[in-house]
Amino acid sequence: MTGLGAVFRPQLAPERLRAVVRVADEVGLEELWLWEDCFREGGISTAAAALAWTERVRVGVGLLPVPLRNVALTAMEAATLHRMFPGRAVLGVGHGVQDWMGQVGARVESPVTLLREHLLALRALLRGERVTAKGRYVQLDDVALDWPPQQAVEVFAGATGPRSLRLAGEAADGTVLTANTPPDGVRRARRLIDEGRAAAGRGDDVHKVVVYLLAATGSGARERLRAELLAEGVADVPGLGVAGDAQAVADAVRRLAEAGADTVVLQPTGDEPDPEGFVRFAAERVRPLVVVQP
């Protein structure tokens, strides 16, 4: 079944989260995703609040930038969420926007190397293993969590380029793709992820792909969508974004699912006038129109 979610964008003030996430829980939205964009809301703090305010909705963080985080801290925070809210936290990590990492003195020479080392150590720690690592960036000496998750958990990786997509297949349990990924881009990503899985001997493992879809509905939807795509410099890429009614959005979701997406997360424009209404739209109007995938 194709999963469906929505994004709480960090352009909204943190105090708006409570109302949005409660609507998501009330209307039965499957997943609400948060971002840890510099220099806005913190990913773990907002996820913890969202999970505490709700009972059912899964809360994803896509992504936590690893240059900002010691892997032991990432593991501690992730394990805490997974133990307090079993089955409801979905965490992804990435190498971060390099300009932002440079602003805070955290930019590294090889972001892909750091992401690989972080992923391998993080997944081992969350499995309850005792880890010693002497990598280029990740250094651990006989580290184990006192409170690892009580069940197996997935760690997602954000990826765009070929090297990071292959790495996601090699060292992560799933991949998060940005809203700048059209259906053909999802197919290409799947091929590269599978190459990484095969190289690591993980060809039989389940590897989920989450794709953001920029979506706008209601008054001025097409104008808002086009303005955001122009700002991103991708206005002329076929298959990016969708503006219109529930059927138009559901059709765009289905195209991404057919290309290989397991979950599609609707991303409102940065100037979405009604975030709570957008969540209701996703759950009550789009979800029933999305065809269940075999």
PDB file of C-alpha atoms in Angstrom:
ATOM      1  CA  MET A   1       0.000   0.000   0.000  1.00  0.00           C
ATOM      2  CA  THR A   2       1.337   3.420  -0.910  1.00  0.00           C
ATOM      3  CA  GLY A   3       1.850   5.446   2.250  1.00  0.00           C
ATOM      4  CA  LEU A   4       0.703   9.067   2.339  1.00  0.00           C
ATOM      5  CA  GLY A   5       1.898  11.872   4.570  1.00  0.00           C
ATOM      6  CA  ALA A   6       2.249  15.630   4.804  1.00  0.00           C
ATOM      7  CA  VAL A   7       4.973  18.050   5.897  1.00  0.00           C
ATOM      8  CA  PHE A   8       4.887  20.613   8.668  1.00  0.00           C
ATOM      9  CA  ARG A   9       7.258  23.108   7.093  1.00  0.00           C
ATOM     10  CA  PRO A  10       9.705  24.912   9.373  1.00  0.00           C
ATOM     11  CA  GLN A  11       8.754  28.236   7.826  1.00  0.00           C
ATOM     12  CA  LEU A  12       5.889  27.999  10.331  1.00  0.00           C
ATOM     13  CA  ALA A  13       6.617  29.082  13.889  1.00  0.00           C
ATOM     14  CA  PRO A  14       7.143  26.196  16.346  1.00  0.00           C
ATOM     15  CA  GLU A  15       4.017  27.126  18.294  1.00  0.00           C
ATOM     16  CA  ARG A  16       1.915  26.264  15.220  1.00  0.00           C
ATOM     17  CA  LEU A  17       2.922  22.602  15.401  1.00  0.00           C
ATOM     18  CA  ARG A  18       0.500  21.546  18.132  1.00  0.00           C
ATOM     19  CA  ALA A  19      -2.640  22.486  16.186  1.00  0.00           C
ATOM     20  CA  VAL A  20      -1.372  20.929  12.950  1.00  0.00           C
ATOM     21  CA  VAL A  21      -0.257  17.639  14.475  1.00  0.00           C
ATOM     22  CA  ARG A  22      -3.499  17.268  16.442  1.00  0.00           C
ATOM     23  CA  VAL A  23      -5.489  17.690  13.239  1.00  0.00           C
ATOM     24  CA  ALA A  24      -3.275  15.063  11.594  1.00  0.00           C
ATOM     25  CA  ASP A  25      -4.047  12.617  14.402  1.00  0.00           C
ATOM     26  CA  GLU A  26      -7.752  13.447  14.384  1.00  0.00           C
ATOM     27  CA  VAL A  27      -8.274  12.922  10.645  1.00  0.00           C
ATOM     28  CA  GLY A  28      -6.169   9.763  10.432  1.00  0.00           C
ATOM     29  CA  LEU A  29      -3.213  11.042   8.448  1.00  0.00           C
ATOM     30  CA  GLU A  30      -0.638   8.257   8.346  1.00  0.00           C
ATOM     31  CA  GLU A  31       2.539  10.320   8.644  1.00  0.00           C
ATOM     32  CA  LEU A  32       3.495  13.907   9.470  1.00  0.00           C
ATOM     33  CA  TRP A  33       7.066  14.851   8.552  1.00  0.00           C
ATOM     34  CA  LEU A  34       9.257  17.541  10.096  1.00  0.00           C
ATOM     35  CA  TRP A  35      12.478  19.129   8.878  1.00  0.00           C
ATOM     36  CA  GLU A  36      15.575  20.169  10.765  1.00  0.00           C
ATOM     37  CA  ASP A  37      16.467  23.065   8.465  1.00  0.00           C
ATOM     38  CA  CYS A  38      19.059  25.527   9.694  1.00  0.00           C
ATOM     39  CA  PHE A  39      18.266  27.675  11.566  1.00  0.00           C
ATOM     40  CA  ARG A  40      14.700  26.816  12.362  1.00  0.00           C
ATOM     41  CA  GLU A  41      13.083  24.159  14.588  1.00  0.00           C
ATOM     42  CA  GLY A  42      15.133  21.316  16.045  1.00  0.00           C
ATOM     43  CA  GLY A  43      14.126  17.946  14.601  1.00  0.00           C
ATOM     44  CA  ILE A  44      14.206  15.817  17.753  1.00  0.00           C
ATOM     45  CA  SER A  45      12.528  18.383  19.993  1.00  0.00           C
ATOM     46  CA  THR A  46       9.655  18.945  17.575  1.00  0.00           C
ATOM     47  CA  ALA A  47       9.266  15.216  16.949  1.00  0.00           C
ATOM     48  CA  ALA A  48       9.085  14.501  20.680  1.00  0.00           C
ATOM     49  CA  ALA A  49       6.430  17.164  21.151  1.00  0.00           C
ATOM     50  CA  ALA A  50       4.417  15.972  18.160  1.00  0.00           C
ATOM     51  CA  LEU A  51       4.492  12.372  19.366  1.00  0.00           C
ATOM     52  CA  ALA A  52       3.487  13.380  22.899  1.00  0.00           C
ATOM     53  CA  TRP A  53       0.516  15.403  21.619  1.00  0.00           C
ATOM     54  CA  THR A  54      -0.860  12.538  19.518  1.00  0.00           C
ATOM     55  CA  GLU A  55      -1.830   8.873  19.726  1.00  0.00           C
ATOM     56  CA  ARG A  56      -1.723   7.440  16.215  1.00  0.00           C
ATOM     57  CA  VAL A  57       0.132   9.465  13.581  1.00  0.00           C
ATOM     58  CA  ARG A  58       3.686   8.456  12.720  1.00  0.00           C
ATOM     59  CA  VAL A  59       6.110  11.367  12.939  1.00  0.00           C
ATOM     60  CA  GLY A  60       9.066  11.520  10.588  1.00  0.00           C
ATOM     61  CA  VAL A  61      12.148  13.722  10.714  1.00  0.00           C
ATOM     62  CA  GLY A  62      13.725  14.221   7.348  1.00  0.00           C
ATOM     63  CA  LEU A  63      16.485  15.035   7.857  1.00  0.00           C
ATOM     64  CA  LEU A  64      18.906  15.345  10.763  1.00  0.00           C
ATOM     65  CA  PRO A  65      22.197  16.773   9.368  1.00  0.00           C
ATOM     66  CA  VAL A  66      24.970  14.531  10.657  1.00  0.00           C
ATOM     67  CA  PRO A  67      27.767  17.155  10.701  1.00  0.00           C
ATOM     68  CA  LEU A  68      25.870  18.840  13.546  1.00  0.00           C
ATOM     69  CA  ARG A  69      25.530  15.650  15.591  1.00  0.00           C
ATOM     70  CA  ASN A  70      27.802  13.225  17.369  1.00  0.00           C
ATOM     71  CA  VAL A  71      26.519   9.792  16.419  1.00  0.00           C
ATOM     72  CA  ALA A  72      26.194   8.732  20.066  1.00  0.00           C
ATOM     73  CA  LEU A  73      23.833  11.654  20.682  1.00  0.00           C
ATOM     74  CA  THR A  74      21.818  10.804  17.572  1.00  0.00           C
ATOM     75  CA  ALA A  75      21.510   7.213  18.805  1.00  0.00           C
ATOM     76  CA  MET A  76      20.522   8.255  22.332  1.00  0.00           C
ATOM     77  CA  GLU A  77      17.800  10.594  21.099  1.00  0.00           C
ATOM     78  CA  ALA A  78      16.521   8.160  18.486  1.00  0.00           C
ATOM     79  CA  ALA A  79      16.393   5.276  20.955  1.00  0.00           C
ATOM     80  CA  THR A  80      14.539   7.415  23.475  1.00  0.00           C
ATOM     81  CA  LEU A  81      11.838   8.303  20.934  1.00  0.00           C
ATOM     82  CA  HIS A  82      11.515   4.697  19.786  1.00  0.00           C
ATOM     83  CA  ARG A  83      11.110   3.441  23.365  1.00  0.00           C
ATOM     84  CA  MET A  84       8.636   6.124  24.414  1.00  0.00           C
ATOM     85  CA  PHE A  85       6.583   5.941  21.209  1.00  0.00           C
ATOM     86  CA  PRO A  86       7.119   2.448  19.733  1.00  0.00           C
ATOM     87  CA  GLY A  87       6.434   2.192  16.024  1.00  0.00           C
ATOM     88  CA  ARG A  88       5.625   5.875  15.587  1.00  0.00           C
ATOM     89  CA  ALA A  89       8.974   7.606  15.040  1.00  0.00           C
ATOM     90  CA  VAL A  90      10.667   7.656  11.624  1.00  0.00           C
ATOM     91  CA  LEU A  91      14.131   9.212  11.572  1.00  0.00           C
ATOM     92  CA  GLY A  92      16.314  10.102   8.633  1.00  0.00           C
ATOM     93  CA  VAL A  93      19.837  11.526   8.490  1.00  0.00           C
ATOM     94  CA  GLY A  94      21.723  13.327   5.758  1.00  0.00           C
ATOM     95  CA  HIS A  95      24.984  15.119   5.111  1.00  0.00           C
ATOM     96  CA  GLY A  96      23.297  18.514   5.398  1.00  0.00           C
ATOM     97  CA  VAL A  97      23.248  21.585   3.176  1.00  0.00           C
ATOM     98  CA  GLN A  98      26.917  22.377   2.807  1.00  0.00           C
ATOM     99  CA  ASP A  99      26.550  26.168   2.939  1.00  0.00           C
ATOM    100  CA  TRP A 100      24.705  25.850   6.245  1.00  0.00           C
ATOM    101  CA  MET A 101      27.280  23.444   7.598  1.00  0.00           C
ATOM    102  CA  GLY A 102      29.961  25.966   6.687  1.00  0.00           C
ATOM    103  CA  GLN A 103      28.110  28.714   8.550  1.00  0.00           C
ATOM    104  CA  VAL A 104      28.383  26.787  11.818  1.00  0.00           C
ATOM    105  CA  GLY A 105      31.906  25.475  11.334  1.00  0.00           C
ATOM    106  CA  ALA A 106      30.735  21.879  10.762  1.00  0.00           C
ATOM    107  CA  ARG A 107      31.496  21.418   7.065  1.00  0.00           C
ATOM    108  CA  VAL A 108      33.677  18.391   6.366  1.00  0.00           C
ATOM    109  CA  GLU A 109      35.929  17.548   3.451  1.00  0.00           C
ATOM    110  CA  SER A 110      34.013  14.366   2.560  1.00  0.00           C
ATOM    111  CA  PRO A 111      30.290  14.544   3.438  1.00  0.00           C
ATOM    112  CA  VAL A 112      29.638  11.107   1.942  1.00  0.00           C
ATOM    113  CA  THR A 113      32.341   9.494   4.095  1.00  0.00           C
ATOM    114  CA  LEU A 114      30.883  11.092   7.206  1.00  0.00           C
ATOM    115  CA  LEU A 115      27.371   9.961   6.295  1.00  0.00           C
ATOM    116  CA  ARG A 116      28.550   6.380   5.733  1.00  0.00           C
ATOM    117  CA  GLU A 117      30.396   6.247   9.055  1.00  0.00           C
ATOM    118  CA  HIS A 118      27.452   7.829  10.898  1.00  0.00           C
ATOM    119  CA  LEU A 119      24.910   5.446   9.355  1.00  0.00           C
ATOM    120  CA  LEU A 120      26.907   2.311  10.096  1.00  0.00           C
ATOM    121  CA  ALA A 121      27.584   3.312  13.709  1.00  0.00           C
ATOM    122  CA  LEU A 122      24.041   4.585  14.308  1.00  0.00           C
ATOM    123  CA  ARG A 123      22.363   1.421  13.050  1.00  0.00           C
ATOM    124  CA  ALA A 124      24.711  -0.740  15.105  1.00  0.00           C
ATOM    125  CA  LEU A 125      24.041   1.250  18.269  1.00  0.00           C
ATOM    126  CA  LEU A 126      20.283   1.086  17.711  1.00  0.00           C
ATOM    127  CA  ARG A 127      20.587  -2.692  17.343  1.00  0.00           C
ATOM    128  CA  GLY A 128      21.999  -2.730  20.862  1.00  0.00           C
ATOM    129  CA  GLU A 129      25.555  -3.511  19.804  1.00  0.00           C
ATOM    130  CA  ARG A 130      28.688  -2.322  21.574  1.00  0.00           C
ATOM    131  CA  VAL A 131      30.618  -0.265  19.053  1.00  0.00           C
ATOM    132  CA  THR A 132      34.226   0.741  18.645  1.00  0.00           C
ATOM    133  CA  ALA A 133      34.857   2.810  15.542  1.00  0.00           C
ATOM    134  CA  LYS A 134      37.992   4.552  14.355  1.00  0.00           C
ATOM    135  CA  GLY A 135      36.806   6.214  11.187  1.00  0.00           C
ATOM    136  CA  ARG A 136      37.842   9.417   9.514  1.00  0.00           C
ATOM    137  CA  TYR A 137      35.082  11.303  11.344  1.00  0.00           C
ATOM    138  CA  VAL A 138      33.257   8.903  13.678  1.00  0.00           C
ATOM    139  CA  GLN A 139      35.282   7.893  16.730  1.00  0.00           C
ATOM    140  CA  LEU A 140      33.706   5.566  19.311  1.00  0.00           C
ATOM    141  CA  ASP A 141      35.432   3.606  22.049  1.00  0.00           C
ATOM    142  CA  ASP A 142      33.404   0.704  23.464  1.00  0.00           C
ATOM    143  CA  VAL A 143      30.058   2.560  23.279  1.00  0.00           C
ATOM    144  CA  ALA A 144      26.685   0.894  23.833  1.00  0.00           C
ATOM    145  CA  LEU A 145      23.263   2.293  24.650  1.00  0.00           C
ATOM    146  CA  ASP A 146      21.798   1.474  28.051  1.00  0.00           C
ATOM    147  CA  TRP A 147      18.305   1.822  26.571  1.00  0.00           C
ATOM    148  CA  PRO A 148      18.357   0.668  22.948  1.00  0.00           C
ATOM    149  CA  PRO A 149      15.022   0.267  21.133  1.00  0.00           C
ATOM    150  CA  GLN A 150      13.051  -2.794  22.159  1.00  0.00           C
ATOM    151  CA  GLN A 151      12.374  -3.744  18.557  1.00  0.00           C
ATOM    152  CA  ALA A 152      14.181  -3.360  15.242  1.00  0.00           C
ATOM    153  CA  VAL A 153      13.985   0.193  13.900  1.00  0.00           C
ATOM    154  CA  GLU A 154      14.677   1.703  10.509  1.00  0.00           C
ATOM    155  CA  VAL A 155      17.163   4.460   9.782  1.00  0.00           C
ATOM    156  CA  PHE A 156      16.580   6.463   6.613  1.00  0.00           C
ATOM    157  CA  ALA A 157      19.161   8.457   4.664  1.00  0.00           C
ATOM    158  CA  GLY A 158      18.572  11.531   2.553  1.00  0.00           C
ATOM    159  CA  ALA A 159      20.223  11.266  -0.835  1.00  0.00           C
ATOM    160  CA  THR A 160      20.292  13.013  -4.205  1.00  0.00           C
ATOM    161  CA  GLY A 161      23.525  12.295  -6.122  1.00  0.00           C
ATOM    162  CA  PRO A 162      24.673   8.896  -7.384  1.00  0.00           C
ATOM    163  CA  ARG A 163      27.245   8.337  -4.618  1.00  0.00           C
ATOM    164  CA  SER A 164      24.836   9.144  -1.813  1.00  0.00           C
ATOM    165  CA  LEU A 165      22.049   7.067  -3.387  1.00  0.00           C
ATOM    166  CA  ARG A 166      24.325   4.032  -3.632  1.00  0.00           C
ATOM    167  CA  LEU A 167      25.412   4.686  -0.057  1.00  0.00           C
ATOM    168  CA  ALA A 168      21.787   4.761   1.088  1.00  0.00           C
ATOM    169  CA  GLY A 169      21.290   1.333  -0.417  1.00  0.00           C
ATOM    170  CA  GLU A 170      24.479   0.082   1.200  1.00  0.00           C
ATOM    171  CA  ALA A 171      24.145   1.500   4.707  1.00  0.00           C
ATOM    172  CA  ALA A 172      20.549   2.663   5.391  1.00  0.00           C
ATOM    173  CA  ASP A 173      17.166   0.975   5.727  1.00  0.00           C
ATOM    174  CA  GLY A 174      15.386   3.481   3.509  1.00  0.00           C
ATOM    175  CA  THR A 175      15.912   6.617   1.448  1.00  0.00           C
ATOM    176  CA  VAL A 176      14.287  10.055   1.526  1.00  0.00           C
ATOM    177  CA  LEU A 177      14.115  11.915  -1.802  1.00  0.00           C
ATOM    178  CA  THR A 178      13.426  15.635  -2.087  1.00  0.00           C
ATOM    179  CA  ALA A 179      10.479  17.257  -3.857  1.00  0.00           C
ATOM    180  CA  ASN A 180      12.853  18.004  -6.743  1.00  0.00           C
ATOM    181  CA  THR A 181      12.551  14.351  -7.765  1.00  0.00           C
ATOM    182  CA  PRO A 182      10.159  13.618 -10.669  1.00  0.00           C
ATOM    183  CA  PRO A 183       8.965  10.068 -11.415  1.00  0.00           C
ATOM    184  CA  ASP A 184      11.910   9.405 -13.745  1.00  0.00           C
ATOM    185  CA  GLY A 185      14.198  10.566 -10.943  1.00  0.00           C
ATOM    186  CA  VAL A 186      12.588   8.059  -8.566  1.00  0.00           C
ATOM    187  CA  ARG A 187      13.236   5.253 -11.050  1.00  0.00           C
ATOM    188  CA  ARG A 188      16.865   6.333 -11.403  1.00  0.00           C
ATOM    189  CA  ALA A 189      17.225   6.561  -7.632  1.00  0.00           C
ATOM    190  CA  ARG A 190      15.818   3.056  -7.192  1.00  0.00           C
ATOM    191  CA  ARG A 191      18.398   1.667  -9.631  1.00  0.00           C
ATOM    192  CA  LEU A 192      21.274   3.348  -7.816  1.00  0.00           C
ATOM    193  CA  ILE A 193      19.958   2.301  -4.399  1.00  0.00           C
ATOM    194  CA  ASP A 194      19.712  -1.282  -5.631  1.00  0.00           C
ATOM    195  CA  GLU A 195      23.295  -1.111  -6.865  1.00  0.00           C
ATOM    196  CA  GLY A 196      24.373  -0.146  -3.364  1.00  0.00           C
ATOM    197  CA  ARG A 197      22.273  -2.895  -1.797  1.00  0.00           C
ATOM    198  CA  ALA A 198      23.769  -5.495  -4.114  1.00  0.00           C
ATOM    199  CA  ALA A 199      27.327  -4.324  -3.459  1.00  0.00           C
ATOM    200  CA  ALA A 200      26.743  -4.649   0.290  1.00  0.00           C
ATOM    201  CA  GLY A 201      25.038  -8.039   0.000  1.00  0.00           C
ATOM    202  CA  ARG A 202      21.716  -6.562   1.114  1.00  0.00           C
ATOM    203  CA  GLY A 203      19.718  -7.419  -1.989  1.00  0.00           C
ATOM    204  CA  ASP A 204      17.108  -9.324  -0.001  1.00  0.00           C
ATOM    205  CA  ASP A 205      16.513  -6.543   2.551  1.00  0.00           C
ATOM    206  CA  VAL A 206      13.437  -4.350   2.311  1.00  0.00           C
ATOM    207  CA  HIS A 207      14.447  -0.789   1.444  1.00  0.00           C
ATOM    208  CA  LYS A 208      11.702   1.835   1.589  1.00  0.00           C
ATOM    209  CA  VAL A 209      11.740   5.009  -0.488  1.00  0.00           C
ATOM    210  CA  VAL A 210      10.019   8.165   0.763  1.00  0.00           C
ATOM    211  CA  VAL A 211       9.466  10.969  -1.764  1.00  0.00           C
ATOM    212  CA  TYR A 212       8.295  14.502  -1.056  1.00  0.00           C
ATOM    213  CA  LEU A 213       5.770  15.947  -3.530  1.00  0.00           C
ATOM    214  CA  LEU A 214       5.309  19.727  -3.689  1.00  0.00           C
ATOM    215  CA  ALA A 215       1.546  20.236  -3.782  1.00  0.00           C
ATOM    216  CA  ALA A 216      -0.845  23.176  -3.738  1.00  0.00           C
ATOM    217  CA  THR A 217      -4.620  23.298  -3.698  1.00  0.00           C
ATOM    218  CA  GLY A 218      -7.312  25.903  -3.285  1.00  0.00           C
ATOM    219  CA  SER A 219      -7.222  29.565  -4.258  1.00  0.00           C
ATOM    220  CA  GLY A 220      -4.105  30.621  -6.154  1.00  0.00           C
ATOM    221  CA  ALA A 221      -2.669  27.098  -6.109  1.00  0.00           C
ATOM    222  CA  ARG A 222      -1.034  27.208  -9.529  1.00  0.00           C
ATOM    223  CA  GLU A 223       0.521  30.605  -8.915  1.00  0.00           C
ATOM    224  CA  ARG A 224       1.911  29.540  -5.527  1.00  0.00           C
ATOM    225  CA  LEU A 225       3.325  26.318  -6.958  1.00  0.00           C
ATOM    226  CA  ARG A 226       4.972  28.052  -9.898  1.00  0.00           C
ATOM    227  CA  ALA A 227       6.477  30.725  -7.665  1.00  0.00           C
ATOM    228  CA  GLU A 228       8.059  28.089  -5.431  1.00  0.00           C
ATOM    229  CA  LEU A 229       9.415  26.088  -8.370  1.00  0.00           C
ATOM    230  CA  LEU A 230      10.861  29.276  -9.877  1.00  0.00           C
ATOM    231  CA  ALA A 231      12.525  30.092  -6.570  1.00  0.00           C
ATOM    232  CA  GLU A 232      14.070  26.604  -6.566  1.00  0.00           C
ATOM    233  CA  GLY A 233      15.222  27.012 -10.164  1.00  0.00           C
ATOM    234  CA  VAL A 234      13.376  23.891 -11.342  1.00  0.00           C
ATOM    235  CA  ALA A 235      10.216  25.343 -12.892  1.00  0.00           C
ATOM    236  CA  ASP A 236      10.861  23.704 -16.277  1.00  0.00           C
ATOM    237  CA  VAL A 237      11.409  20.138 -15.032  1.00  0.00           C
ATOM    238  CA  PRO A 238       8.497  17.903 -16.157  1.00  0.00           C
ATOM    239  CA  GLY A 239       6.666  16.035 -13.395  1.00  0.00           C
ATOM    240  CA  LEU A 240       7.677  18.304 -10.527  1.00  0.00           C
ATOM    241  CA  GLY A 241       4.903  19.473  -8.241  1.00  0.00           C
ATOM    242  CA  VAL A 242       1.158  19.432  -8.620  1.00  0.00           C
ATOM    243  CA  ALA A 243      -1.536  22.057  -8.270  1.00  0.00           C
ATOM    244  CA  GLY A 244      -5.247  21.347  -8.307  1.00  0.00           C
ATOM    245  CA  ASP A 245      -7.958  19.322  -6.677  1.00  0.00           C
ATOM    246  CA  ALA A 246      -7.727  16.035  -4.797  1.00  0.00           C
ATOM    247  CA  GLN A 247      -7.872  13.963  -7.989  1.00  0.00           C
ATOM    248  CA  ALA A 248      -4.950  15.857  -9.541  1.00  0.00           C
ATOM    249  CA  VAL A 249      -2.862  15.378  -6.409  1.00  0.00           C
ATOM    250  CA  ALA A 250      -3.803  11.693  -6.129  1.00  0.00           C
ATOM    251  CA  ASP A 251      -2.780  11.144  -9.754  1.00  0.00           C
ATOM    252  CA  ALA A 252       0.623  12.718  -9.047  1.00  0.00           C
ATOM    253  CA  VAL A 253       1.013  10.516  -5.961  1.00  0.00           C
ATOM    254  CA  ARG A 254       0.200   7.454  -8.039  1.00  0.00           C
ATOM    255  CA  ARG A 255       2.807   8.352 -10.665  1.00  0.00           C
ATOM    256  CA  LEU A 256       5.496   8.517  -7.986  1.00  0.00           C
ATOM    257  CA  ALA A 257       4.301   5.243  -6.473  1.00  0.00           C
ATOM    258  CA  GLU A 258       4.430   3.532  -9.855  1.00  0.00           C
ATOM    259  CA  ALA A 259       8.003   4.820 -10.250  1.00  0.00           C
ATOM    260  CA  GLY A 260       9.064   3.174  -6.981  1.00  0.00           C
ATOM    261  CA  ALA A 261       8.001   5.364  -4.057  1.00  0.00           C
ATOM    262  CA  ASP A 262       6.704   3.471  -1.022  1.00  0.00           C
ATOM    263  CA  THR A 263       5.504   6.646   0.729  1.00  0.00           C
ATOM    264  CA  VAL A 264       4.662  10.017  -0.797  1.00  0.00           C
ATOM    265  CA  VAL A 265       4.720  13.005   1.540  1.00  0.00           C
ATOM    266  CA  LEU A 266       2.764  16.041   0.371  1.00  0.00           C
ATOM    267  CA  GLN A 267       4.846  19.182   0.808  1.00  0.00           C
ATOM    268  CA  PRO A 268       2.818  22.408   0.921  1.00  0.00           C
ATOM    269  CA  THR A 269       4.251  25.572  -0.534  1.00  0.00           C
ATOM    270  CA  GLY A 270       6.118  27.771   1.915  1.00  0.00           C
ATOM    271  CA  ASP A 271       3.251  30.268   1.817  1.00  0.00           C
ATOM    272  CA  GLU A 272       0.462  27.714   2.331  1.00  0.00           C
ATOM    273  CA  PRO A 273      -2.322  29.809   3.934  1.00  0.00           C
ATOM    274  CA  ASP A 274      -4.022  26.972   5.836  1.00  0.00           C
ATOM    275  CA  PRO A 275      -1.635  24.275   7.151  1.00  0.00           C
ATOM    276  CA  GLU A 276      -4.376  22.533   9.155  1.00  0.00           C
ATOM    277  CA  GLY A 277      -6.632  22.532   6.096  1.00  0.00           C
ATOM    278  CA  PHE A 278      -3.816  21.093   3.981  1.00  0.00           C
ATOM    279  CA  VAL A 279      -3.488  18.156   6.392  1.00  0.00           C
ATOM    280  CA  ARG A 280      -7.259  17.561   6.256  1.00  0.00           C
ATOM    281  CA  PHE A 281      -7.139  17.730   2.470  1.00  0.00           C
ATOM    282  CA  ALA A 282      -4.396  15.081   2.356  1.00  0.00           C
ATOM    283  CA  ALA A 283      -6.116  12.660   4.728  1.00  0.00           C
ATOM    284  CA  GLU A 284      -9.775  13.094   3.858  1.00  0.00           C
ATOM    285  CA  ARG A 285      -9.728  13.891   0.142  1.00  0.00           C
ATOM    286  CA  VAL A 286      -6.488  12.617  -1.398  1.00  0.00           C
ATOM    287  CA  ARG A 287      -6.018   9.395   0.603  1.00  0.00           C
ATOM    288  CA  PRO A 288      -9.275   7.753  -0.613  1.00  0.00           C
ATOM    289  CA  LEU A 289      -8.285   8.406  -4.239  1.00  0.00           C
ATOM    290  CA  VAL A 290      -4.807   6.893  -4.061  1.00  0.00           C
ATOM    291  CA  VAL A 291      -4.881   3.418  -5.538  1.00  0.00           C
ATOM    292  CA  VAL A 292      -3.574   0.691  -3.254  1.00  0.00           C
ATOM    293  CA  GLN A 293      -0.415  -0.740  -4.749  1.00  0.00           C
ATOM    294  CA  PRO A 294       0.069  -4.536  -4.909  1.00  0.00           C
TER     295      PRO A 294
END
